[in-house]
Coordinates of C-alpha atoms and ligand atoms in Angstrom, one line a residue:
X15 CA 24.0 20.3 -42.5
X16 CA 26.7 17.3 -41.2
X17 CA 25.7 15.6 -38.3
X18 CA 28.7 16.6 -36.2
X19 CA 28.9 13.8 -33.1
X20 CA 26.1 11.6 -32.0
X21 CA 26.9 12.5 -28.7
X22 CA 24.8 15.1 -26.8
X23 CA 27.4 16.9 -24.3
X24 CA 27.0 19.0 -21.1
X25 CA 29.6 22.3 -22.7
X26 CA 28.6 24.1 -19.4
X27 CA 27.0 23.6 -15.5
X28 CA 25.6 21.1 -13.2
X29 CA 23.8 18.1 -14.0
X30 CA 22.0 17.1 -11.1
X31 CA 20.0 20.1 -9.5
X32 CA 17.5 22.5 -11.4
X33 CA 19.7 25.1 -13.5
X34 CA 18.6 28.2 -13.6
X35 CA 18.6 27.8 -17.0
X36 CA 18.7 25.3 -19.6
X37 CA 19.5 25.6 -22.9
X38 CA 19.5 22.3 -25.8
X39 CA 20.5 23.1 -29.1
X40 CA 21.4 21.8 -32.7
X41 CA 18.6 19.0 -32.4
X42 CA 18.7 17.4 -35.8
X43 CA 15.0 17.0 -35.8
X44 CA 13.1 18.8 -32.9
X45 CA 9.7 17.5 -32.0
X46 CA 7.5 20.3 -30.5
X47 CA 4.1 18.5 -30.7
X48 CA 3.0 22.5 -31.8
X49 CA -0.2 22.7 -33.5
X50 CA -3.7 22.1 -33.9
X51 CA -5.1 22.5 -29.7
X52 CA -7.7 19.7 -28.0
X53 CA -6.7 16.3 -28.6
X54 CA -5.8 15.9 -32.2
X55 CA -7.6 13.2 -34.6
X56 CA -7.8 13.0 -37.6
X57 CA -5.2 14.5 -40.0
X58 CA -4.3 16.5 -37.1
X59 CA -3.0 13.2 -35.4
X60 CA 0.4 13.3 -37.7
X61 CA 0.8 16.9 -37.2
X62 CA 4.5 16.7 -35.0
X63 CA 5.6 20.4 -35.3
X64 CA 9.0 19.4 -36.2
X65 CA 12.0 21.8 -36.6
X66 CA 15.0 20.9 -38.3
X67 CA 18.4 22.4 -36.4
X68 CA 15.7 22.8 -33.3
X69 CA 16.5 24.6 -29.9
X70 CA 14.7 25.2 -26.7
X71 CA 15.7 27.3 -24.2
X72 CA 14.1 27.0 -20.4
X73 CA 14.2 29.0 -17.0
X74 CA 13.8 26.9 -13.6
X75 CA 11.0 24.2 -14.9
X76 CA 9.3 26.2 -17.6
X77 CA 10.1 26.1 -21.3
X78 CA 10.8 30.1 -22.4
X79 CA 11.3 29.6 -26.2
X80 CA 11.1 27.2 -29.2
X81 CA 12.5 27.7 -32.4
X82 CA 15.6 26.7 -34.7
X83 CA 18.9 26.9 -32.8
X84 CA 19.5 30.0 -34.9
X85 CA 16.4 32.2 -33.5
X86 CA 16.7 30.9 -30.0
X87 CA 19.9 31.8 -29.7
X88 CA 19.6 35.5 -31.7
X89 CA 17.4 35.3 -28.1
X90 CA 18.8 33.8 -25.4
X91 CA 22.7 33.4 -26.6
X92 CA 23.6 31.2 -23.3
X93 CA 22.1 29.5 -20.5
X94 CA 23.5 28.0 -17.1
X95 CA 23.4 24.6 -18.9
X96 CA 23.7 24.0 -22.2
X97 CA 23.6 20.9 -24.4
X98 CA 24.2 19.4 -27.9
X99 CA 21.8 17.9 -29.7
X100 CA 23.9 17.5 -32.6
X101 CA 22.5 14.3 -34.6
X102 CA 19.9 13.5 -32.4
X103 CA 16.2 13.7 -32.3
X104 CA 14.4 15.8 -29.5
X105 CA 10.7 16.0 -28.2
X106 CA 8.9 15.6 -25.4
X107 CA 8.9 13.1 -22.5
X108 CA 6.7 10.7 -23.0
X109 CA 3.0 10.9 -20.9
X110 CA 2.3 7.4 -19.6
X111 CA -1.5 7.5 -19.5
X112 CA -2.4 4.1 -18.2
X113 CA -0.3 1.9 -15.1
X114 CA -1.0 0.0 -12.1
X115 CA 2.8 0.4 -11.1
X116 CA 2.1 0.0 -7.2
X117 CA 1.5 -3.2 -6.4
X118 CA 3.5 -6.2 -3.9
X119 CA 4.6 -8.7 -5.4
X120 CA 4.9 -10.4 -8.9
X121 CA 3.7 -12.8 -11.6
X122 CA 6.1 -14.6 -13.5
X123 CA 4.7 -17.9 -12.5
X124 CA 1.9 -17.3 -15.0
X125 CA 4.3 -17.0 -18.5
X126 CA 4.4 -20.7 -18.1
X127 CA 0.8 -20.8 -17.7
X128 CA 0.2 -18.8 -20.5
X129 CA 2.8 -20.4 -22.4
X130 CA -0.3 -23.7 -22.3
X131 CA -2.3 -21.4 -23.3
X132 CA -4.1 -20.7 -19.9
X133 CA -6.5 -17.7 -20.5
X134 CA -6.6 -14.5 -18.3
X135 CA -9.4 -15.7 -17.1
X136 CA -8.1 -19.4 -16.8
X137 CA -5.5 -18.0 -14.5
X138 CA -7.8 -15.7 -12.4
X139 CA -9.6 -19.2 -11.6
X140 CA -6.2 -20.9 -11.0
X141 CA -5.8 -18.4 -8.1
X142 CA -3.1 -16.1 -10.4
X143 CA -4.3 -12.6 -11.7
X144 CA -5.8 -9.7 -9.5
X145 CA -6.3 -11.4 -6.4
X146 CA -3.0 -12.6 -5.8
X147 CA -1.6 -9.4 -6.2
X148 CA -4.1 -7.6 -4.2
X149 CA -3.9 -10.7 -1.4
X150 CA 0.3 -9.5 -1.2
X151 CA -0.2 -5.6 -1.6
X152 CA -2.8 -5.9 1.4
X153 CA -0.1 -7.4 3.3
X154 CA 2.3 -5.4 1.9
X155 CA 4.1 -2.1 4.2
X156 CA 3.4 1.3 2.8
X157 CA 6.9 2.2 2.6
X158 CA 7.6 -0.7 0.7
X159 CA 5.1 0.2 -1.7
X160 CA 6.1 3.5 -2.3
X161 CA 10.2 2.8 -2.8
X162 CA 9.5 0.1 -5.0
X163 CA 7.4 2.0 -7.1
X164 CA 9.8 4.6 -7.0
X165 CA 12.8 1.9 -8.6
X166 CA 9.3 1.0 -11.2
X167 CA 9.0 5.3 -12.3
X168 CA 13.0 5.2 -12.2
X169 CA 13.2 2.3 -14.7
X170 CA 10.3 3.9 -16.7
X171 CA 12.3 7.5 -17.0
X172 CA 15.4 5.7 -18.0
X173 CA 12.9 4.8 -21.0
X174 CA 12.0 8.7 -21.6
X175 CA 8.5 8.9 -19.8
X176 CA 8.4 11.9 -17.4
X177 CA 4.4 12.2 -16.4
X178 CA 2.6 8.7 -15.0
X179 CA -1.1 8.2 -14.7
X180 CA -1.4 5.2 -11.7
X181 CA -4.2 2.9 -10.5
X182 CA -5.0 1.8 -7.3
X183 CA -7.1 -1.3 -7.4
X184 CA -4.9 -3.7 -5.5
X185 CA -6.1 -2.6 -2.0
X186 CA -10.1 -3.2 -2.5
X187 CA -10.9 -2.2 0.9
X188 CA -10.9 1.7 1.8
X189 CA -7.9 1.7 4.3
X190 CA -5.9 -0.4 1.7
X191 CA -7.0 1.7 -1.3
X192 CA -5.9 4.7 0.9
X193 CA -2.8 3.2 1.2
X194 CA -2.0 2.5 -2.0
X195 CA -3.3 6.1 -3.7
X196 CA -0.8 7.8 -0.9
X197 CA 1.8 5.2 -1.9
X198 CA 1.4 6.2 -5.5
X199 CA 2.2 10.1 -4.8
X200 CA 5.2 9.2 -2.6
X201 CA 6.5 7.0 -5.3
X202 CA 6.1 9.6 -8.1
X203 CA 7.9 12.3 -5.2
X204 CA 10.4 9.7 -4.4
X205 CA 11.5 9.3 -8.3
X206 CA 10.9 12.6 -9.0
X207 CA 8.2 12.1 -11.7
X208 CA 4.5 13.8 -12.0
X209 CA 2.4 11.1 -10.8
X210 CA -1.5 11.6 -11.3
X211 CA -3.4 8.8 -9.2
X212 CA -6.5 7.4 -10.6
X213 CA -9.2 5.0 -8.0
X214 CA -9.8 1.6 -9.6
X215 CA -11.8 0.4 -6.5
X216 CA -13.6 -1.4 -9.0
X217 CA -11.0 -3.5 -9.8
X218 CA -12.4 -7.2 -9.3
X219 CA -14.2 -8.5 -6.7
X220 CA -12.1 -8.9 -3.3
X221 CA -12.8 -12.6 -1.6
X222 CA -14.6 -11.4 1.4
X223 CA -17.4 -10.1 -1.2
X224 CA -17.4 -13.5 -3.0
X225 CA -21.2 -14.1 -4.6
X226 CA -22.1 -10.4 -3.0
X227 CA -21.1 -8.2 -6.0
X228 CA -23.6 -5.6 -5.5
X229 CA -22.5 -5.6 -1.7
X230 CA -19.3 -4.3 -3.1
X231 CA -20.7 -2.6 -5.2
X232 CA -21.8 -0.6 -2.8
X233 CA -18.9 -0.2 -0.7
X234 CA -16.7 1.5 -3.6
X235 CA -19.6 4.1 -4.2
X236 CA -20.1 4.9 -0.3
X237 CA -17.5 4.2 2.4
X238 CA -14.4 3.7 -0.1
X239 CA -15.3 7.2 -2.6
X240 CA -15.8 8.7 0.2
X241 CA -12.1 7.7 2.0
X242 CA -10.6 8.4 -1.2
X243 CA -11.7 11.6 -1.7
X244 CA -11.5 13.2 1.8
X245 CA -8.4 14.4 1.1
X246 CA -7.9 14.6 -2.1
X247 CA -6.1 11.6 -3.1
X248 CA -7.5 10.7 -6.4
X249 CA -7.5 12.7 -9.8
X250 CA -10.4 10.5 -11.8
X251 CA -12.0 7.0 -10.7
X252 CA -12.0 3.9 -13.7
X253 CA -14.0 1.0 -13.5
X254 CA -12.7 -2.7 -15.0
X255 CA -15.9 -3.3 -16.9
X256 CA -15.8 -7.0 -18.3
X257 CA -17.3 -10.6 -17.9
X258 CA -15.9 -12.0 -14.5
X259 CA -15.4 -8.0 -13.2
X260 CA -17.8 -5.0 -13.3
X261 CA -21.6 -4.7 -15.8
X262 CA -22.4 -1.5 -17.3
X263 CA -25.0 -0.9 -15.4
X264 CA -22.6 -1.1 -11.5
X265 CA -19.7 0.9 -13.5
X266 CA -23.1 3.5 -14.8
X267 CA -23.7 3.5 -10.6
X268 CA -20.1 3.8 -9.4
X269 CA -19.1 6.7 -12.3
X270 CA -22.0 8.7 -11.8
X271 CA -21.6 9.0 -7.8
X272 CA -17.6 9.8 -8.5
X273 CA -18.7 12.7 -10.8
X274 CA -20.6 14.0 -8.3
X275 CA -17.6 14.3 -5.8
X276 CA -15.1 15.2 -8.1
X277 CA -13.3 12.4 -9.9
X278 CA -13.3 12.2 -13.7
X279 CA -14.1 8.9 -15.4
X280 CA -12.2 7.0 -17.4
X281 CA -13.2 2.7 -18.4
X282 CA -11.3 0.0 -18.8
X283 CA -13.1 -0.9 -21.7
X284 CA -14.3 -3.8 -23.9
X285 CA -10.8 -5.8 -23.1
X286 CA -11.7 -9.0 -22.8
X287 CA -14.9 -9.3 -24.8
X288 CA -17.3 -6.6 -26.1
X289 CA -19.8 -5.8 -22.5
X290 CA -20.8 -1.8 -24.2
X291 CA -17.6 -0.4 -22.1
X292 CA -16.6 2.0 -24.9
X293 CA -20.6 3.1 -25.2
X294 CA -20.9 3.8 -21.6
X295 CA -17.7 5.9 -21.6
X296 CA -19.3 7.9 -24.2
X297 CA -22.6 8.0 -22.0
X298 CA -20.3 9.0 -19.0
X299 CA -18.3 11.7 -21.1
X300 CA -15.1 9.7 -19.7
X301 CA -12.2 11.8 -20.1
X302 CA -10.7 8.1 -21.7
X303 CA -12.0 4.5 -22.4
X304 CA -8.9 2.1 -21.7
X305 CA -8.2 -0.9 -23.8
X306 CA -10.9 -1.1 -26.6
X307 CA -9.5 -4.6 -27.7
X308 CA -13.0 -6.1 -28.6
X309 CA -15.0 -2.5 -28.5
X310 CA -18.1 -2.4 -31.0
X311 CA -18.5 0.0 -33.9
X312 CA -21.5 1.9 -32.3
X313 CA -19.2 2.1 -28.8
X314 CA -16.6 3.9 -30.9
X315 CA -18.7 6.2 -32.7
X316 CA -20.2 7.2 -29.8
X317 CA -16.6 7.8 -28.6
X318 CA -16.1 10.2 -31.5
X319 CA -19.1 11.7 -30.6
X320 CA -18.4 12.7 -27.1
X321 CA -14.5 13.1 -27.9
X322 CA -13.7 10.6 -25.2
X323 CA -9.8 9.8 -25.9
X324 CA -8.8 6.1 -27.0
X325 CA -6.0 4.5 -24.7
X326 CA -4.0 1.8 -26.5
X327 CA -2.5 -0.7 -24.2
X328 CA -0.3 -3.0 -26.8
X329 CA 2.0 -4.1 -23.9
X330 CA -1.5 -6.0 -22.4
X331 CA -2.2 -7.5 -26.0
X332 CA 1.3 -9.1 -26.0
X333 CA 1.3 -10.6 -22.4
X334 CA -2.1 -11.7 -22.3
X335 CA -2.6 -13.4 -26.0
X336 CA -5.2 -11.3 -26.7
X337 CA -6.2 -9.4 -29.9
X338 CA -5.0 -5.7 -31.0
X339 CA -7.2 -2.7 -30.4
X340 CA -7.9 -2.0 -34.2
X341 CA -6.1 1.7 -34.0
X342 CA -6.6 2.5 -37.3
X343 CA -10.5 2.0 -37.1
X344 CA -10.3 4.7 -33.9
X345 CA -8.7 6.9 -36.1
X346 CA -10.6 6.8 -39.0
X347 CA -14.0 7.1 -37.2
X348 CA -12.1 10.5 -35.7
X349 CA -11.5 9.4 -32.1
X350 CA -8.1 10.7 -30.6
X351 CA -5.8 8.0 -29.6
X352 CA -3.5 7.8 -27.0
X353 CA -1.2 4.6 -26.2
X354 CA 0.2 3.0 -22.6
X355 CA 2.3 0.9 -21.0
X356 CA -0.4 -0.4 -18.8
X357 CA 2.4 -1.6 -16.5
X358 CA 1.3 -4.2 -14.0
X359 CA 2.1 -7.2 -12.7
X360 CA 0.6 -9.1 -15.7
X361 CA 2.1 -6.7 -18.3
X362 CA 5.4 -5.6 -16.7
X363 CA 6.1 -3.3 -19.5
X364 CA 8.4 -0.1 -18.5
X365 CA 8.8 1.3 -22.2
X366 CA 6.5 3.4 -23.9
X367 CA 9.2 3.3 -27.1
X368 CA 8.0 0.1 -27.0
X369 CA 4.6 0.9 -26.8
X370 CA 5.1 3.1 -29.4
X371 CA 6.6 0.6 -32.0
X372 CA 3.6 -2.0 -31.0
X373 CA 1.3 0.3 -31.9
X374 CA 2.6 0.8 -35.5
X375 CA 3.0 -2.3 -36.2
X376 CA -0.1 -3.9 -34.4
X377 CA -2.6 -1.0 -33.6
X378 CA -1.9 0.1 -37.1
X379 CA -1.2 3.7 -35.8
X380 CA 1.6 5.1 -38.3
X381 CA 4.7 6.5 -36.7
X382 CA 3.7 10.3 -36.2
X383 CA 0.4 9.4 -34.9
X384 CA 1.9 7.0 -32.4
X385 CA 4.1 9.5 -31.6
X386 CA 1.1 12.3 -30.4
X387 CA -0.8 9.3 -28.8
X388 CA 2.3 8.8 -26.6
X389 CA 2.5 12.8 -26.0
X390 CA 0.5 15.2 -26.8
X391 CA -3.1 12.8 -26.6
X392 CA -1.6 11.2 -23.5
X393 CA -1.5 14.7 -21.5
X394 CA -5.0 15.0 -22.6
X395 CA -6.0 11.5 -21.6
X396 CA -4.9 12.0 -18.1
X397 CA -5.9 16.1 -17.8
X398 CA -2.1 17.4 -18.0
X399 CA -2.5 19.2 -21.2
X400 CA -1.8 22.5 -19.7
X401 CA 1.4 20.9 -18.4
X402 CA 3.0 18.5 -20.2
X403 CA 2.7 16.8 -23.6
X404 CA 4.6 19.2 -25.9
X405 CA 7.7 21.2 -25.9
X406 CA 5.9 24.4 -26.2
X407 CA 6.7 27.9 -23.9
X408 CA 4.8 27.9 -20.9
X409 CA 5.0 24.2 -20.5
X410 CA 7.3 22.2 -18.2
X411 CA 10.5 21.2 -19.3
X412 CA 10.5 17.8 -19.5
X413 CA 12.3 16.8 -22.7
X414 CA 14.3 13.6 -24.3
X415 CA 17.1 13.7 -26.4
X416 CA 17.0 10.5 -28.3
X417 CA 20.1 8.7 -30.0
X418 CA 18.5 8.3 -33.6
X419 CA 18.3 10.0 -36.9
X420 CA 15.1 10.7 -37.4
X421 CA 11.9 10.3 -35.5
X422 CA 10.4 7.4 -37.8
X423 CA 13.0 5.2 -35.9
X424 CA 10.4 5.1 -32.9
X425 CA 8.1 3.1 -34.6
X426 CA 11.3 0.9 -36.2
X427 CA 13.0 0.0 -33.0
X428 CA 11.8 -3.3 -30.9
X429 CA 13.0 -3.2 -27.8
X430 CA 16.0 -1.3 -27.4
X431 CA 16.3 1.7 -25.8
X432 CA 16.9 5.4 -27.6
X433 CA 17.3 7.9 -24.3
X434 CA 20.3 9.8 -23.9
X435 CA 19.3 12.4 -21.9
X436 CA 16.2 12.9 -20.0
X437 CA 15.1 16.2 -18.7
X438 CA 12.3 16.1 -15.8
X439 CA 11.0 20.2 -14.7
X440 CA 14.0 21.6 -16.1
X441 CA 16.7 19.0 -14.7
X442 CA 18.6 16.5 -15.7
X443 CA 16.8 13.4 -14.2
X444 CA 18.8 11.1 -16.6
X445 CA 21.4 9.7 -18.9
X446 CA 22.7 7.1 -20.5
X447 CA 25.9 6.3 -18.8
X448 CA 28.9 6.9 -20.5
X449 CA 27.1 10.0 -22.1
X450 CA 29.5 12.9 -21.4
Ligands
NIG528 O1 -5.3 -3.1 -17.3 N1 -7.6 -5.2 -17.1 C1 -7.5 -5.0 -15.9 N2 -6.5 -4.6 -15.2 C2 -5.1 -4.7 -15.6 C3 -4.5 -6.0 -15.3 C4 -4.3 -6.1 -13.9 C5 -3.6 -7.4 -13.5 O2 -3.7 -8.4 -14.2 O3 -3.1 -7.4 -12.4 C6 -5.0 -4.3 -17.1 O4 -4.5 -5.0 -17.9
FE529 FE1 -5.2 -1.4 -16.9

């Protein structure tokens, strides 16, 4: 069939509040992510569900029906808003499983650092890194926090991601990590995202606990867990596991004591050298092990072994001059793969299209399975599958309609940016200007 315009148009209703219904049609190539359930690996990792001529159809927030534009029509012939999809590529929004987007401050003093060729570590002992963010977000107003986190999730949807997994980490002290989770929520509320907040009390060592690691150790596992959890602000607690930050054996302590209130684990994992992270998130039956840059064959079998989900951080590899998780390994030993933005102040990275073309061409993921480790995995990796992840019925409606022929120019693009239109629970959250 001719590609008929390349622009997607709004033929009827509103833009800006939730239709009652929502109707996309004539998708050159639809993206449903349908297929084989759990996290896929694998073959099963390639497996996009794509529809030529694709349609979906959605009431308030909730996708209704999926099909080509001929079926879902035969169905539901009209729909308060409707759009074109002519010549475009549509799938789901993209699940970032992996930020520490609230923070104070910035970093940029430290490309010229790295530009020498000042490690991460280099700069941590030069006074840059974690502890001058976490010295600014102490001092830093909650408010403040929150809205500019906000303007960071409203940059990142611009770029097509719709769900956020975020880190606290920058507070180490329990009324600053409190303040920092509840900034987090207000952000994603603020931007009108999903945000699901993850405590990274482990983060590094604050200054007050200099030389008395085990003394802080011992503070995340008591008096912070505890104000952390009291109400509910965290979905899973991660640990920083590396020389200079946490050992196995504290992150073993920490993990086990947040399982038993309530928190899922997840690792930052073998990043900057091999310390057994990926291993003990297998032990742990972490729902993710983060990273992986330097992780050890026997840490990713036992990954495969316990299904614990791979997150790919490319952004990180770039900014910091460090190696390439070896994707391809991952996938060959059978361990799902998801890939993030890691956005932080070290890796200010708001695009997962982006991530998503790093990863093919330095992960060695191939296009589709970057594509379901930026989607469908990612739900998984942050406990959203039921939600989010792919545009299946029953699922929210958070879709992208992407300027581009074909779905292989994901992993072809550097840089740029493909969203036309982004749809967040049903509504139009965003597009590109000048899109009619
Ligand atoms: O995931 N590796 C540890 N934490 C972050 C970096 C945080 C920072 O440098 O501020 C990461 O890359
Ligand atoms: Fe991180």
């Amino acid at each position: 069939m001719m590609a008929r315009a390349h622009k997607v148009r709004a033929t009827r209703g509103e833009r800006r509040s939730t239709p009652a219904s929502l109707l996309i049609m004539h998708a050159s190539e639809l993206l449903t992510l349908g297929g084989t359930p759990g996290p896929r690996r694998w073959d099963a990792a390639s497996e996009l569900g794509l529809i030529e001529d694709g349609a979906v159809y959605a009431e308030q927030d909730r996708i209704v029906d999926v099909g080509t534009t001929s079926q879902v029509l035969s169905r539901h012939p009209r729909a308060s808003v409707q759009l074109d999809a002519t010549g475009t590529v549509v799938m789901p929004g993209f699940v970032d499983p992996h930020t520490h987007v609230v923070f104070a401050g910035s970093r940029e003093r430290e490309v010229e650092w790295k530009s020498q060729g000042l490690s991460y570590a280099d700069i941590a002992a030069r006074g840059g890194g974690i502890l001058q963010t976490v010295g600014a977000t102490r001092d830093a107003k909650e408010e403040g926090l929150a809205q500019d986190g906000a303007n960071r999730l409203r940059a990142m949807a611009a770029f097509g991601t719709t769900t956020v997994e975020a880190k606290s980490g920058y507070g180490l002290d329990p009324d600053n990590e409190r303040k920092v989770l509840r900034s987090i929520v207000e952000a994603g509320r603020i931007a009108g995202l999903d945000v699901v907040p993850t405590f990274l009390g482990a983060h590094a060592i604050p200054p007050e606990f200099g030389g008395r690691p085990e003394a802080y150790v011992d503070l995340v596992l008591g008096d912070m867990l505890e104000a952390v959890t009291s109400d509910g602000l965290a979905s899973f607690c991660d640990v920083f596991v590396d020389v200079g930050y946490f050992s196995v054996d504290q992150a073993r302590r920490i993990l086990t004591k947040a399982r038993e209130v309530g928190l899922r684990p997840k690792v930052h994992a073998d990043e900057l050298s091999d310390t057994g992270g990926a291993a003990l998130a297998a032990e742990m039956q972490a729902v993710s092990a983060d990273h992986l840059n330097h992780a050890s064959s026997e840490g990713i079998e036992a990954m495969s072994h316990e299904g614990v989900i791979a997150v790919l951080l490319p952004a990180t590899s770039l900014a910091s001059h460090i190696p390439f998780a070896d994707g391809r390994r991952l996938v060959a030993a059978g361990v799902p793969v998801a890939i993030g933005t890691d956005f932080n102040p070290n890796t200010w990275c708001e695009s997962m299209q982006l991530a998503i073309a790093l990863a093919c061409h330095h992960n060695g993921l191939t296009p589709a399975e970057a594509i379901t480790a930026a989607t469908l995995n990612a739900a998984h990796a942050i406990g959203r599958e039921q939600d989010v992840g792919s545009v299946e019925s029953g699922k929210l409606a958070d879709l992208l309609v992407l300027d581009i022929p074909s779905w292989r120019h994901l992993g072809y693009r550097l840089g740029g940016n493909a969203v036309e239109t982004v749809v967040k629970r049903g509504r139009i959250l965003h597009r590109r200007p000048g899109t009619r």
